[in-house]
Amino acid sequence: MKNNCQVEREEMVSSQLEKRGIREARVLEAFRGVPRHEFVPGHLKGRAYADGPLPLDQGQAISQPYMVAIMTQAARLSPGQRVLEIGTGSGYQSAILAEMGMEVYTIERMAVLSKQAKGTLQRLGYHGVRAKVGDGTLGWKDEAPFDAVLVTAAAPELPAPLLDQLELGGRLVIPLEEGPSQVLYVITRRQSDFHRNRGERCTFVPLIGEYGWEKDPRP
Ligand code: SAH
């Protein structure tokens, strides 16, 4: 791809992110830096900077750039913070977090996807990202607590272990099923309770695991 797609990335940032209100400079800078086309399947590379989600192997999906940006901004991150992502998928969200200087931990339930994502992250030089295969609804106990947890699949309810593994003041960003659609929530851990902030409607693949769906609920 000519010029490593820098022009397409600039266009994506201005037309899809800035115009829709993504303001945090570090988030925008990360989207300018990460080569999204390296994370999408070969035959879809021409659509890597398009304004929508793209299919991955195994019936999964790489989220729309705007949704990745919304979640990243909602996590209110400062450089050097410890962030756990549930649902590695392509590895793109992990790369955005790493580009922003976070200490990234990511869990994927499908071994094939995890392996591919690890390969991509290594090849692009994101050597600090720690990735493992497992049920992300259980969190990553040995590495807890986290400043933020980003769940990139939709849950029927809040997974208790992910709340437990939040630092005081830590944020859990998670899409929850609500009637026929899904809504993005930001849960903040306070001294004696959790504050719940309701965000926008969204569409994610299901979170499947002990504290998620028992099996894929899709028809
Ligand atoms: N963040 C990804 C997109 C993820 S799509 C990216 O940037 O490309 C959601 C992913 O969550 C899928 O790959 C799916 O397999 C995974 N997933 C679903 N339930 C999970 C669970 N309990 N633990 C870990 N991963 C899960």
CSV table of C-alpha atoms and ligand atoms in Angstrom, one decimal:
chain,number,residue,atom,x,y,z
A,1,MET,CA,0.0,0.0,0.0
A,2,LYS,CA,1.4,3.3,-1.1
A,3,ASN,CA,2.9,5.5,1.6
A,4,ASN,CA,1.9,2.9,4.2
A,5,CYS,CA,-1.6,4.3,4.0
A,6,GLN,CA,-0.8,7.5,5.9
A,7,VAL,CA,-3.2,9.5,3.7
A,8,GLU,CA,-6.1,7.1,4.3
A,9,ARG,CA,-5.4,7.2,8.1
A,10,GLU,CA,-5.4,11.0,8.2
A,11,GLU,CA,-8.7,11.0,6.3
A,12,MET,CA,-10.2,8.4,8.7
A,13,VAL,CA,-9.1,10.5,11.7
A,14,SER,CA,-10.6,13.7,10.4
A,15,SER,CA,-13.8,12.5,8.8
A,16,GLN,CA,-14.7,9.6,11.1
A,17,LEU,CA,-13.3,10.6,14.5
A,18,GLU,CA,-12.7,14.3,14.8
A,19,LYS,CA,-15.9,15.3,13.0
A,20,ARG,CA,-17.9,13.0,15.4
A,21,GLY,CA,-16.4,14.5,18.5
A,22,ILE,CA,-13.4,12.4,19.4
A,23,ARG,CA,-11.2,15.1,21.0
A,24,GLU,CA,-8.5,13.4,23.0
A,25,ALA,CA,-5.2,14.2,21.3
A,26,ARG,CA,-3.5,10.9,22.4
A,27,VAL,CA,-6.3,8.9,21.0
A,28,LEU,CA,-6.3,10.7,17.6
A,29,GLU,CA,-2.5,10.4,17.4
A,30,ALA,CA,-2.7,6.6,18.0
A,31,PHE,CA,-5.1,6.2,15.2
A,32,ARG,CA,-2.7,8.1,12.9
A,33,GLY,CA,0.1,5.8,13.9
A,34,VAL,CA,-1.4,2.3,13.8
A,35,PRO,CA,-1.5,0.7,10.3
A,36,ARG,CA,-5.0,-0.7,10.5
A,37,HIS,CA,-4.6,-2.5,7.1
A,38,GLU,CA,-2.2,-4.9,8.8
A,39,PHE,CA,-4.9,-6.1,11.1
A,40,VAL,CA,-7.6,-6.9,8.5
A,41,PRO,CA,-7.8,-10.1,6.4
A,42,GLY,CA,-5.9,-10.0,3.1
A,43,HIS,CA,-8.9,-9.7,0.8
A,44,LEU,CA,-10.4,-6.8,2.8
A,45,LYS,CA,-7.3,-4.6,2.9
A,46,GLY,CA,-8.8,-2.2,0.5
A,47,ARG,CA,-11.5,-1.5,3.0
A,48,ALA,CA,-9.3,-1.2,6.1
A,49,TYR,CA,-10.0,2.5,6.5
A,50,ALA,CA,-13.7,2.4,5.7
A,51,ASP,CA,-16.2,3.6,8.2
A,52,GLY,CA,-17.5,0.3,9.5
A,53,PRO,CA,-16.6,-3.0,11.2
A,54,LEU,CA,-15.0,-5.8,9.1
A,55,PRO,CA,-15.3,-9.5,9.4
A,56,LEU,CA,-12.5,-11.6,10.9
A,57,ASP,CA,-12.1,-15.4,10.7
A,58,GLN,CA,-14.3,-17.5,13.0
A,59,GLY,CA,-17.4,-15.3,12.7
A,60,GLN,CA,-15.8,-12.5,14.7
A,61,ALA,CA,-15.3,-8.8,13.7
A,62,ILE,CA,-12.8,-6.0,13.9
A,63,SER,CA,-14.8,-3.0,15.3
A,64,GLN,CA,-15.6,0.2,13.4
A,65,PRO,CA,-12.7,2.7,14.0
A,66,TYR,CA,-15.1,5.2,15.6
A,67,MET,CA,-16.2,2.5,18.1
A,68,VAL,CA,-12.6,1.7,19.0
A,69,ALA,CA,-12.0,5.4,19.5
A,70,ILE,CA,-15.1,5.9,21.7
A,71,MET,CA,-14.1,3.0,23.9
A,72,THR,CA,-10.5,4.2,24.2
A,73,GLN,CA,-11.5,7.7,25.0
A,74,ALA,CA,-14.2,6.6,27.5
A,75,ALA,CA,-11.5,4.7,29.4
A,76,ARG,CA,-9.8,8.1,30.4
A,77,LEU,CA,-6.3,6.7,30.1
A,78,SER,CA,-3.0,8.2,31.1
A,79,PRO,CA,0.3,6.9,29.7
A,80,GLY,CA,1.8,4.0,31.6
A,81,GLN,CA,-1.6,2.7,33.0
A,82,ARG,CA,-2.4,-1.0,33.1
A,83,VAL,CA,-5.2,-1.9,30.7
A,84,LEU,CA,-6.9,-5.3,30.2
A,85,GLU,CA,-8.7,-5.9,27.0
A,86,ILE,CA,-11.2,-8.8,26.6
A,87,GLY,CA,-11.5,-10.0,23.0
A,88,THR,CA,-8.2,-9.6,21.3
A,89,GLY,CA,-9.7,-10.3,17.9
A,90,SER,CA,-7.3,-8.9,15.3
A,91,GLY,CA,-5.1,-7.1,17.9
A,92,TYR,CA,-6.0,-3.6,16.5
A,93,GLN,CA,-7.4,-2.3,19.8
A,94,SER,CA,-4.4,-3.6,21.6
A,95,ALA,CA,-2.1,-1.8,19.2
A,96,ILE,CA,-4.0,1.5,19.7
A,97,LEU,CA,-3.5,1.1,23.5
A,98,ALA,CA,0.2,0.2,23.1
A,99,GLU,CA,0.7,3.1,20.8
A,100,MET,CA,-0.7,5.4,23.5
A,101,GLY,CA,1.9,4.1,25.9
A,102,MET,CA,-0.3,1.7,28.0
A,103,GLU,CA,0.8,-1.5,29.6
A,104,VAL,CA,-1.5,-3.8,27.7
A,105,TYR,CA,-2.9,-7.3,28.7
A,106,THR,CA,-5.3,-8.9,26.3
A,107,ILE,CA,-7.3,-12.2,26.4
A,108,GLU,CA,-9.0,-14.0,23.5
A,109,ARG,CA,-11.0,-17.2,23.7
A,110,MET,CA,-10.2,-18.4,20.2
A,111,ALA,CA,-6.7,-19.7,19.9
A,112,VAL,CA,-6.5,-19.2,16.1
A,113,LEU,CA,-7.3,-15.5,16.5
A,114,SER,CA,-5.0,-15.0,19.4
A,115,LYS,CA,-2.1,-16.6,17.5
A,116,GLN,CA,-2.7,-14.4,14.4
A,117,ALA,CA,-3.0,-11.2,16.5
A,118,LYS,CA,0.2,-12.0,18.4
A,119,GLY,CA,2.0,-12.5,15.1
A,120,THR,CA,0.8,-9.1,13.8
A,121,LEU,CA,1.6,-7.3,17.0
A,122,GLN,CA,5.1,-8.8,17.0
A,123,ARG,CA,5.7,-8.0,13.4
A,124,LEU,CA,4.7,-4.3,13.9
A,125,GLY,CA,6.9,-4.0,16.9
A,126,TYR,CA,4.3,-3.9,19.7
A,127,HIS,CA,6.5,-6.3,21.8
A,128,GLY,CA,5.1,-5.2,25.2
A,129,VAL,CA,1.6,-6.4,24.7
A,130,ARG,CA,0.9,-9.5,26.8
A,131,ALA,CA,-1.7,-11.8,25.1
A,132,LYS,CA,-3.2,-15.1,26.2
A,133,VAL,CA,-5.9,-17.5,25.3
A,134,GLY,CA,-8.7,-18.0,27.8
A,135,ASP,CA,-12.1,-16.9,29.1
A,136,GLY,CA,-11.8,-13.2,29.5
A,137,THR,CA,-14.9,-12.9,31.7
A,138,LEU,CA,-12.7,-14.3,34.5
A,139,GLY,CA,-10.2,-11.5,34.0
A,140,TRP,CA,-6.4,-11.9,34.5
A,141,LYS,CA,-6.1,-12.4,38.3
A,142,ASP,CA,-2.3,-12.7,38.4
A,143,GLU,CA,-1.9,-9.3,36.8
A,144,ALA,CA,-4.8,-7.4,38.6
A,145,PRO,CA,-5.6,-4.7,39.5
A,146,PHE,CA,-6.1,-2.7,36.3
A,147,ASP,CA,-6.6,1.0,35.7
A,148,ALA,CA,-9.0,0.1,32.9
A,149,VAL,CA,-10.7,-2.9,31.4
A,150,LEU,CA,-12.1,-2.8,27.9
A,151,VAL,CA,-14.5,-5.5,26.8
A,152,THR,CA,-14.9,-5.6,23.1
A,153,ALA,CA,-17.8,-8.1,23.0
A,154,ALA,CA,-21.3,-7.6,24.3
A,155,ALA,CA,-22.3,-9.1,27.7
A,156,PRO,CA,-25.7,-10.1,29.1
A,157,GLU,CA,-24.6,-8.5,32.5
A,158,LEU,CA,-21.5,-7.1,34.2
A,159,PRO,CA,-18.9,-9.9,34.8
A,160,ALA,CA,-18.2,-9.8,38.5
A,161,PRO,CA,-14.5,-10.8,38.2
A,162,LEU,CA,-13.8,-7.8,36.0
A,163,LEU,CA,-15.3,-5.4,38.6
A,164,ASP,CA,-13.2,-7.1,41.3
A,165,GLN,CA,-10.0,-6.6,39.3
A,166,LEU,CA,-10.5,-2.8,38.9
A,167,GLU,CA,-8.2,-0.4,40.7
A,168,LEU,CA,-9.9,2.2,42.9
A,169,GLY,CA,-10.9,4.8,40.3
A,170,GLY,CA,-10.5,2.3,37.6
A,171,ARG,CA,-12.9,2.1,34.6
A,172,LEU,CA,-14.7,-0.8,33.0
A,173,VAL,CA,-15.9,-0.1,29.4
A,174,ILE,CA,-18.4,-2.7,28.3
A,175,PRO,CA,-21.2,-3.1,25.8
A,176,LEU,CA,-24.3,-4.6,27.6
A,177,GLU,CA,-27.3,-6.2,25.9
A,178,GLU,CA,-30.4,-4.0,26.5
A,179,GLY,CA,-33.5,-5.3,24.8
A,180,PRO,CA,-33.0,-5.8,21.1
A,181,SER,CA,-29.8,-3.8,21.0
A,182,GLN,CA,-26.6,-3.0,23.0
A,183,VAL,CA,-25.5,0.0,24.9
A,184,LEU,CA,-21.9,1.0,25.9
A,185,TYR,CA,-21.4,1.5,29.6
A,186,VAL,CA,-18.6,2.9,31.6
A,187,ILE,CA,-18.4,1.6,35.2
A,188,THR,CA,-16.1,3.4,37.6
A,189,ARG,CA,-14.9,1.9,40.8
A,190,ARG,CA,-15.4,4.3,43.8
A,191,GLN,CA,-14.5,3.9,47.4
A,192,SER,CA,-17.6,2.0,48.4
A,193,ASP,CA,-19.6,1.4,45.2
A,194,PHE,CA,-19.5,1.5,41.4
A,195,HIS,CA,-20.7,4.5,39.3
A,196,ARG,CA,-22.5,3.5,36.1
A,197,ASN,CA,-22.5,5.8,33.1
A,198,ARG,CA,-24.7,4.9,30.1
A,199,GLY,CA,-23.3,5.8,26.7
A,200,GLU,CA,-24.3,5.2,23.1
A,201,ARG,CA,-25.9,2.3,21.3
A,202,CYS,CA,-23.5,-0.1,19.7
A,203,THR,CA,-23.1,-3.5,18.0
A,204,PHE,CA,-20.6,-6.1,19.1
A,205,VAL,CA,-20.3,-9.9,18.7
A,206,PRO,CA,-21.3,-11.8,21.9
A,207,LEU,CA,-19.1,-12.2,25.0
A,208,ILE,CA,-19.1,-16.0,25.6
A,209,GLY,CA,-17.8,-17.4,28.9
A,210,GLU,CA,-18.6,-18.2,32.5
A,211,TYR,CA,-19.8,-14.6,33.3
A,212,GLY,CA,-21.0,-14.0,29.7
A,213,TRP,CA,-23.3,-16.0,27.4
A,214,GLU,CA,-23.1,-19.7,27.9
A,215,LYS,CA,-23.0,-20.2,24.1
A,216,ASP,CA,-23.2,-18.0,21.0
A,217,PRO,CA,-26.8,-16.6,21.1
A,218,ARG,CA,-26.7,-15.6,17.5
A,219,PRO,CA,-29.0,-17.4,15.1
B,1,SAH,N1,-10.9,-6.0,19.9
B,1,SAH,C1,-10.9,-6.7,18.6
B,1,SAH,C2,-12.3,-7.0,18.2
B,1,SAH,C3,-12.9,-8.1,18.9
B,1,SAH,S1,-14.3,-8.9,18.3
B,1,SAH,C4,-10.1,-6.0,17.6
B,1,SAH,O1,-9.6,-4.9,17.9
B,1,SAH,O2,-10.0,-6.5,16.5
B,1,SAH,C5,-14.6,-9.7,19.9
B,1,SAH,C6,-13.7,-10.8,20.2
B,1,SAH,O3,-14.0,-11.3,21.5
B,1,SAH,C7,-13.8,-12.1,19.3
B,1,SAH,O4,-12.6,-12.4,18.7
B,1,SAH,C8,-14.3,-13.2,20.3
B,1,SAH,O5,-13.7,-14.4,20.0
B,1,SAH,C9,-13.8,-12.7,21.6
B,1,SAH,N2,-14.4,-13.2,22.8
B,1,SAH,C10,-15.8,-13.4,23.0
B,1,SAH,N3,-16.0,-13.9,24.3
B,1,SAH,C11,-14.7,-13.9,24.9
B,1,SAH,C12,-14.3,-14.2,26.2
B,1,SAH,N4,-15.1,-14.7,27.2
B,1,SAH,N5,-13.0,-14.1,26.5
B,1,SAH,C13,-12.1,-13.7,25.5
B,1,SAH,N6,-12.5,-13.3,24.3
B,1,SAH,C14,-13.8,-13.4,23.9
